[in-house]
Tab-separated table of C-alpha atoms and ligand atoms in Angstrom:
chain	number	residue	atom	x	y	z
A	1	MET	CA	11.243	-35.448	82.238
A	2	ARG	CA	14.085	-33.004	81.601
A	3	HIS	CA	14.835	-30.099	79.312
A	4	LEU	CA	17.222	-27.877	78.588
A	5	MET	CA	17.021	-23.964	79.097
A	6	ASN	CA	20.360	-22.969	80.277
A	7	PRO	CA	23.741	-24.894	79.945
A	8	LEU	CA	24.099	-24.783	83.908
A	9	ASP	CA	20.899	-27.326	83.510
A	10	PHE	CA	23.702	-30.173	83.133
A	11	THR	CA	26.387	-30.585	85.680
A	12	VAL	CA	29.918	-30.678	84.667
A	13	GLU	CA	30.146	-34.455	85.224
A	14	GLU	CA	27.201	-35.049	82.877
A	15	LEU	CA	28.887	-32.456	80.284
A	16	ASP	CA	31.490	-34.750	80.164
A	17	ARG	CA	29.189	-37.761	79.690
A	18	LEU	CA	27.658	-35.603	76.964
A	19	PHE	CA	30.606	-34.783	75.154
A	20	ASP	CA	31.866	-38.159	75.434
A	21	LEU	CA	28.910	-39.443	73.658
A	22	ALA	CA	29.805	-36.728	71.140
A	23	ASN	CA	33.078	-37.813	70.260
A	24	ASP	CA	31.975	-41.156	70.100
A	25	ILE	CA	29.234	-40.462	67.717
A	26	GLU	CA	32.039	-38.246	65.471
A	27	ASN	CA	34.250	-41.636	65.023
A	28	ASP	CA	31.296	-44.198	64.936
A	29	MET	CA	28.557	-42.378	62.948
A	30	PRO	CA	26.992	-45.970	61.629
A	31	LYS	CA	26.897	-47.089	65.327
A	32	TYR	CA	23.908	-44.598	65.969
A	33	ALA	CA	21.740	-45.182	62.380
A	34	HIS	CA	18.776	-46.260	63.896
A	35	ALA	CA	19.117	-44.704	67.440
A	36	CYS	CA	16.118	-42.613	67.343
A	37	ALA	CA	14.258	-44.872	64.114
A	38	GLY	CA	10.276	-43.892	64.931
A	39	LYS	CA	11.041	-40.961	66.631
A	40	LYS	CA	10.148	-37.290	65.516
A	41	LEU	CA	12.036	-33.753	66.201
A	42	ALA	CA	9.938	-30.776	66.061
A	43	THR	CA	12.011	-27.775	65.171
A	44	CYS	CA	9.738	-24.226	66.267
A	45	PHE	CA	11.657	-21.274	65.088
A	46	TYR	CA	9.871	-17.932	65.622
A	47	GLU	CA	13.365	-16.295	64.819
A	48	PRO	CA	15.602	-16.707	61.630
A	49	SER	CA	18.052	-19.669	61.687
A	50	THR	CA	20.559	-21.256	59.443
A	51	ARG	CA	23.007	-23.157	61.622
A	52	THR	CA	20.973	-24.087	65.173
A	53	ARG	CA	17.659	-25.725	63.554
A	54	LEU	CA	19.466	-26.845	60.629
A	55	SER	CA	22.346	-29.078	62.520
A	56	PHE	CA	18.653	-30.261	64.963
A	57	GLU	CA	17.309	-31.284	61.665
A	58	ALA	CA	20.637	-33.220	59.871
A	59	ALA	CA	21.283	-34.819	63.970
A	60	MET	CA	18.331	-35.980	64.405
A	61	LEU	CA	18.012	-37.466	60.720
A	62	ASN	CA	21.513	-38.952	61.043
A	63	LEU	CA	19.883	-40.801	64.230
A	64	GLY	CA	17.682	-42.061	61.897
A	65	GLY	CA	14.032	-40.332	63.003
A	66	SER	CA	12.385	-37.750	61.069
A	67	VAL	CA	11.666	-33.650	61.787
A	68	LEU	CA	9.042	-31.551	61.229
A	69	GLY	CA	8.303	-27.813	62.155
A	70	PHE	CA	8.198	-24.261	61.166
A	71	SER	CA	10.948	-22.515	60.630
A	72	ASP	CA	8.846	-18.730	60.664
A	73	ALA	CA	6.246	-17.277	63.375
A	74	ASN	CA	4.182	-16.436	60.521
A	75	SER	CA	3.702	-19.272	59.018
A	76	SER	CA	2.378	-20.529	62.660
A	77	SER	CA	-0.225	-20.176	64.612
A	78	ALA	CA	1.414	-17.599	66.476
A	79	ALA	CA	0.097	-15.403	63.712
A	80	LYS	CA	-2.906	-16.154	64.971
A	81	GLY	CA	-2.268	-15.048	68.320
A	82	GLU	CA	-1.427	-18.718	69.858
A	83	SER	CA	1.029	-18.935	73.127
A	84	VAL	CA	3.708	-20.760	73.248
A	85	SER	CA	2.175	-22.719	76.099
A	86	ASP	CA	-0.896	-23.634	74.322
A	87	THR	CA	1.451	-24.634	70.752
A	88	ILE	CA	3.751	-26.717	72.868
A	89	ARG	CA	0.394	-28.472	74.315
A	90	ILE	CA	0.120	-29.758	70.437
A	91	ILE	CA	3.392	-30.273	69.186
A	92	SER	CA	4.013	-32.984	71.851
A	93	CYS	CA	0.713	-34.831	70.376
A	94	TYR	CA	3.158	-34.862	67.267
A	95	ALA	CA	6.739	-35.136	68.314
A	96	ASP	CA	8.939	-36.722	70.677
A	97	ILE	CA	11.284	-33.765	71.630
A	98	CYS	CA	11.436	-30.119	70.653
A	99	ALA	CA	13.635	-27.400	69.292
A	100	MET	CA	12.477	-24.076	70.007
A	101	ARG	CA	13.823	-20.771	69.582
A	102	HIS	CA	11.781	-17.763	70.140
A	103	PRO	CA	12.667	-13.305	70.585
A	104	LYS	CA	11.491	-13.166	74.411
A	105	GLU	CA	13.577	-14.258	76.900
A	106	GLY	CA	12.207	-17.234	78.798
A	107	ALA	CA	9.453	-18.164	76.329
A	108	PRO	CA	11.160	-21.964	75.891
A	109	MET	CA	10.959	-22.198	79.889
A	110	VAL	CA	7.023	-21.233	79.400
A	111	ALA	CA	6.607	-24.107	77.208
A	112	ALA	CA	8.749	-26.318	79.373
A	113	GLU	CA	6.350	-25.794	81.682
A	114	LYS	CA	2.914	-26.840	79.572
A	115	SER	CA	4.447	-29.876	77.241
A	116	GLY	CA	4.634	-33.332	77.547
A	117	ILE	CA	8.104	-33.420	75.877
A	118	PRO	CA	11.662	-32.659	76.386
A	119	VAL	CA	12.508	-28.740	75.067
A	120	ILE	CA	15.086	-27.683	74.342
A	121	ASN	CA	16.131	-24.004	74.389
A	122	ALA	CA	17.197	-23.247	70.672
A	123	GLY	CA	17.655	-19.366	71.856
A	124	ASP	CA	15.275	-16.915	73.516
A	125	GLY	CA	16.162	-13.546	72.685
A	126	GLY	CA	19.593	-11.936	74.132
A	127	HIS	CA	19.516	-14.228	76.920
A	128	GLN	CA	20.789	-18.024	76.816
A	129	HIS	CA	21.849	-20.418	73.878
A	130	PRO	CA	22.402	-23.589	75.187
A	131	THR	CA	23.179	-25.423	72.463
A	132	GLN	CA	25.313	-23.259	70.610
A	133	THR	CA	27.620	-23.529	74.235
A	134	LEU	CA	27.896	-27.286	74.015
A	135	THR	CA	29.284	-26.717	70.431
A	136	ASP	CA	31.306	-24.145	71.659
A	137	LEU	CA	32.323	-26.806	74.803
A	138	LEU	CA	33.050	-29.451	72.431
A	139	THR	CA	35.118	-27.338	70.230
A	140	ILE	CA	37.713	-26.377	72.860
A	141	ARG	CA	37.419	-29.750	74.881
A	142	SER	CA	38.417	-31.436	71.404
A	143	LEU	CA	40.397	-29.588	69.980
A	144	ARG	CA	42.473	-28.127	72.966
A	145	GLY	CA	42.290	-31.131	75.006
A	146	HIS	CA	40.404	-29.631	78.277
A	147	LEU	CA	38.306	-26.951	79.670
A	148	ASP	CA	39.898	-25.347	82.447
A	149	HIS	CA	43.145	-23.216	83.150
A	150	LEU	CA	42.183	-20.855	80.013
A	151	THR	CA	42.280	-17.647	79.239
A	152	ILE	CA	39.006	-16.561	77.005
A	153	GLY	CA	39.147	-13.112	75.014
A	154	LEU	CA	35.081	-12.788	74.241
A	155	CYS	CA	34.819	-9.786	71.338
A	156	GLY	CA	32.391	-8.151	69.858
A	157	ASP	CA	28.481	-7.558	71.121
A	158	LEU	CA	29.066	-8.854	74.809
A	159	LYS	CA	25.835	-7.308	75.901
A	160	PHE	CA	23.094	-8.708	73.514
A	161	GLY	CA	25.334	-11.748	72.242
A	162	ARG	CA	22.982	-14.548	74.391
A	163	THR	CA	25.814	-17.379	73.182
A	164	VAL	CA	28.264	-15.243	74.709
A	165	HIS	CA	26.260	-15.276	78.080
A	166	SER	CA	25.330	-19.253	78.153
A	167	LEU	CA	29.475	-19.469	77.486
A	168	ILE	CA	30.708	-17.289	80.495
A	169	ASN	CA	27.878	-19.303	81.998
A	170	ALA	CA	29.351	-22.380	81.258
A	171	LEU	CA	32.647	-21.579	81.976
A	172	SER	CA	32.793	-20.478	85.330
A	173	ARG	CA	32.073	-23.570	86.348
A	174	TYR	CA	35.991	-24.708	85.654
A	175	GLU	CA	39.179	-24.671	87.471
A	176	GLY	CA	41.638	-21.370	86.383
A	177	MET	CA	39.356	-19.815	83.962
A	178	ARG	CA	40.494	-16.185	83.672
A	179	PHE	CA	37.707	-13.764	80.857
A	180	ILE	CA	38.605	-10.818	78.868
A	181	PHE	CA	35.755	-8.722	77.575
A	182	ILE	CA	36.720	-6.667	74.779
A	183	SER	CA	33.707	-4.450	73.423
A	184	PRO	CA	33.152	-1.217	72.899
A	185	ASP	CA	31.863	0.731	75.808
A	186	GLU	CA	28.387	0.510	74.987
A	187	LEU	CA	28.123	-3.406	74.066
A	188	ARG	CA	30.045	-4.044	77.552
A	189	ILE	CA	28.878	-7.546	79.207
A	190	PRO	CA	26.069	-7.032	81.389
A	191	ASP	CA	26.313	-6.239	85.445
A	192	TYR	CA	24.654	-9.817	86.108
A	193	ILE	CA	27.764	-11.719	84.468
A	194	THR	CA	30.557	-9.504	85.788
A	195	GLU	CA	28.652	-9.625	89.443
A	196	MET	CA	28.229	-13.228	89.064
A	197	LEU	CA	32.257	-13.627	88.259
A	198	ARG	CA	33.217	-11.206	91.081
A	199	ALA	CA	31.079	-13.502	93.463
A	200	LYS	CA	33.027	-16.664	92.568
A	201	ASP	CA	36.685	-15.012	92.578
A	202	ILE	CA	37.108	-15.345	89.352
A	203	PRO	CA	39.511	-12.971	87.154
A	204	TYR	CA	38.056	-10.926	84.448
A	205	GLU	CA	38.972	-7.950	82.835
A	206	GLU	CA	37.267	-5.370	80.566
A	207	VAL	CA	38.958	-3.792	77.820
A	208	ILE	CA	38.482	-1.921	74.158
A	209	ARG	CA	41.383	-2.674	72.345
A	210	LEU	CA	41.644	-6.105	70.729
A	211	GLU	CA	45.030	-6.161	70.104
A	212	ASP	CA	46.621	-5.659	73.182
A	213	LYS	CA	44.938	-8.403	74.251
A	214	MET	CA	45.477	-10.795	71.755
A	215	PRO	CA	49.039	-12.611	72.905
A	216	GLU	CA	47.681	-13.700	76.412
A	217	LEU	CA	44.438	-15.701	75.106
A	218	ASP	CA	44.072	-19.240	74.440
A	219	ILE	CA	40.542	-19.219	72.715
A	220	LEU	CA	39.608	-15.428	71.083
A	221	TYR	CA	35.569	-15.656	70.846
A	222	MET	CA	34.517	-13.462	67.798
A	223	THR	CA	30.976	-12.586	67.768
A	224	ARG	CA	28.622	-10.495	65.356
A	225	VAL	CA	26.867	-7.225	66.860
A	226	GLN	CA	23.293	-8.119	67.156
A	227	LYS	CA	21.789	-6.034	64.702
A	228	GLU	CA	18.241	-7.325	65.833
A	229	ARG	CA	18.014	-6.051	69.294
A	230	PHE	CA	19.073	-2.756	68.514
A	231	PHE	CA	16.229	-0.147	69.236
A	232	ASN	CA	18.095	2.498	66.795
A	233	GLU	CA	20.057	1.714	63.321
A	234	GLU	CA	22.609	4.810	63.574
A	235	ASP	CA	23.905	2.814	67.152
A	236	TYR	CA	24.262	-0.229	64.879
A	237	ILE	CA	25.706	1.358	61.858
A	238	ARG	CA	28.519	3.150	64.165
A	239	LEU	CA	29.138	-0.208	65.819
A	240	LYS	CA	28.896	-2.867	63.180
A	241	ASP	CA	32.475	-2.985	62.159
A	242	PHE	CA	34.335	-2.054	65.392
A	243	TYR	CA	36.498	-4.853	65.572
A	244	ILE	CA	37.350	-6.718	62.403
A	245	LEU	CA	40.081	-9.813	62.660
A	246	ASP	CA	42.212	-10.124	59.872
A	247	ARG	CA	46.023	-11.806	59.272
A	248	LYS	CA	47.351	-8.523	60.402
A	249	LYS	CA	45.501	-9.016	63.584
A	250	MET	CA	46.205	-12.486	63.597
A	251	GLN	CA	50.106	-11.800	63.938
A	252	HIS	CA	49.944	-10.692	67.770
A	253	ALA	CA	48.299	-14.067	68.452
A	254	PRO	CA	49.750	-17.405	70.046
A	255	GLN	CA	50.173	-20.387	67.356
A	256	ASP	CA	48.068	-22.545	69.050
A	257	MET	CA	45.364	-20.016	70.320
A	258	LEU	CA	41.639	-21.179	68.140
A	259	VAL	CA	39.257	-18.189	66.823
A	260	LEU	CA	35.574	-19.424	67.257
A	261	HIS	CA	32.809	-17.745	66.248
A	262	PRO	CA	28.753	-18.988	66.566
A	263	LEU	CA	28.647	-17.466	63.142
A	264	PRO	CA	26.911	-16.031	61.631
A	265	ARG	CA	29.794	-13.409	60.655
A	266	VAL	CA	28.797	-9.973	59.028
A	267	ASN	CA	32.624	-8.291	59.237
A	268	GLU	CA	34.092	-9.194	62.232
A	269	ILE	CA	36.417	-11.936	60.597
A	270	SER	CA	37.831	-10.876	57.115
A	271	THR	CA	37.881	-14.176	55.154
A	272	ASP	CA	41.680	-13.597	54.688
A	273	VAL	CA	41.443	-15.403	58.166
A	274	ASP	CA	39.344	-18.659	57.187
A	275	ASP	CA	42.314	-20.472	55.874
A	276	ASP	CA	44.675	-20.129	59.347
A	277	PRO	CA	44.425	-23.330	60.928
A	278	ARG	CA	43.683	-21.717	63.869
A	279	ALA	CA	40.581	-20.186	62.713
A	280	VAL	CA	38.259	-22.930	63.710
A	281	TYR	CA	34.523	-21.963	63.137
A	282	PHE	CA	33.441	-23.643	60.460
A	283	LYS	CA	34.610	-26.740	62.205
A	284	GLN	CA	32.738	-26.008	65.104
A	285	ALA	CA	29.769	-26.118	63.167
A	286	GLN	CA	30.612	-29.586	62.126
A	287	TYR	CA	31.111	-30.283	66.241
A	288	GLY	CA	27.375	-28.563	66.778
A	289	VAL	CA	25.506	-31.973	64.927
A	290	TYR	CA	27.554	-34.358	67.027
A	291	VAL	CA	26.252	-32.931	70.200
A	292	ARG	CA	22.637	-32.072	69.288
A	293	MET	CA	23.127	-35.956	68.435
A	294	ALA	CA	24.065	-36.554	71.411
A	295	LEU	CA	21.514	-34.197	73.525
A	296	ILE	CA	18.266	-35.368	72.056
A	297	LEU	CA	20.149	-39.074	72.566
A	298	THR	CA	20.294	-37.768	76.496
A	299	LEU	CA	17.097	-36.659	76.709
A	300	LEU	CA	14.991	-38.964	75.300
A	301	GLN	CA	17.116	-41.658	77.196
A	302	ILE	CA	18.312	-44.127	74.520
A	303	GLN	CA	21.270	-46.060	74.995
A	304	PRO	CA	22.413	-47.251	71.615
B	1	NCD	C1	23.950	-16.891	67.037
B	1	NCD	C2	22.642	-17.281	67.597
B	1	NCD	O1	21.596	-17.168	67.317
B	1	NCD	O2	22.585	-15.951	69.143
B	1	NCD	N1	23.534	-17.875	66.295
B	1	NCD	C3	23.563	-19.188	65.911
B	1	NCD	O3	23.197	-19.724	66.327
B	1	NCD	N2	25.083	-19.732	66.466
B	1	NCD	C4	24.805	-15.902	67.289
B	1	NCD	C5	24.738	-15.119	66.114
B	1	NCD	O4	23.104	-14.745	65.962
B	1	NCD	O5	25.334	-13.916	66.154
């Protein structure tokens, strides 16, 4: 039985097959409408979510399956002190597959060890968010046509942003990648990531100003400052509006640069950018449904 904890759990070839399946789903949804009839997805969310939980639920419903679960730790037995290991043993009696989000790094992995059903990490603290990465990769592959030979700028909270950590991990396996990390000093990318890039001889730069680097980018990945992971509110308030991408700054960007954002956005992208054809973050959310449909089929080993 396979789980998904980290984007590296799939080989590059397996990811290619997953994305081919997601594109086929995009082009022919009716073909998949009953693929998961009789199957149940449990969404166990111990942390807030809109897109991830609802896109998982939409994915399972689109496949003809059903969903059950909780969206708040206080409405589950976690509030009574139950461990994730016990909870997943119970969920395994009720559902065929589980998507779990948890504020503690590694909690979905602990659950997977005791689980009778595939567990998908839907975000664990500031650590990893593999299904957002699958969404990001599918968006880039579908709209740029390839995942190699790209210069990608990641901007904002590179310290706490789990989507950033997962995406760099995944992209570091493709040829010709170059990373530009754009953040204030306090929110720099963790050392373990730059060490990994150096060990693999992958070029990267760390800068503070966004405008200077825009002309070089194929992809700009904007992120929200992760309020919930700060220890003190003053630091958050000081840093939260450090970057605001607006129409004026977009004038520095190449005509074919894509702007991605895992969402939710707070102030880091002005709404006047939304109509720019290079702003693809809402399309990205749609790709999130196709890729989660493909993932559910793959982990349940269903071939429609
Ligand atoms: C992200 C997350 O939860 O890490 N959201 C999402 O799943 N699309 C990004 C964020 O919350 O900033």
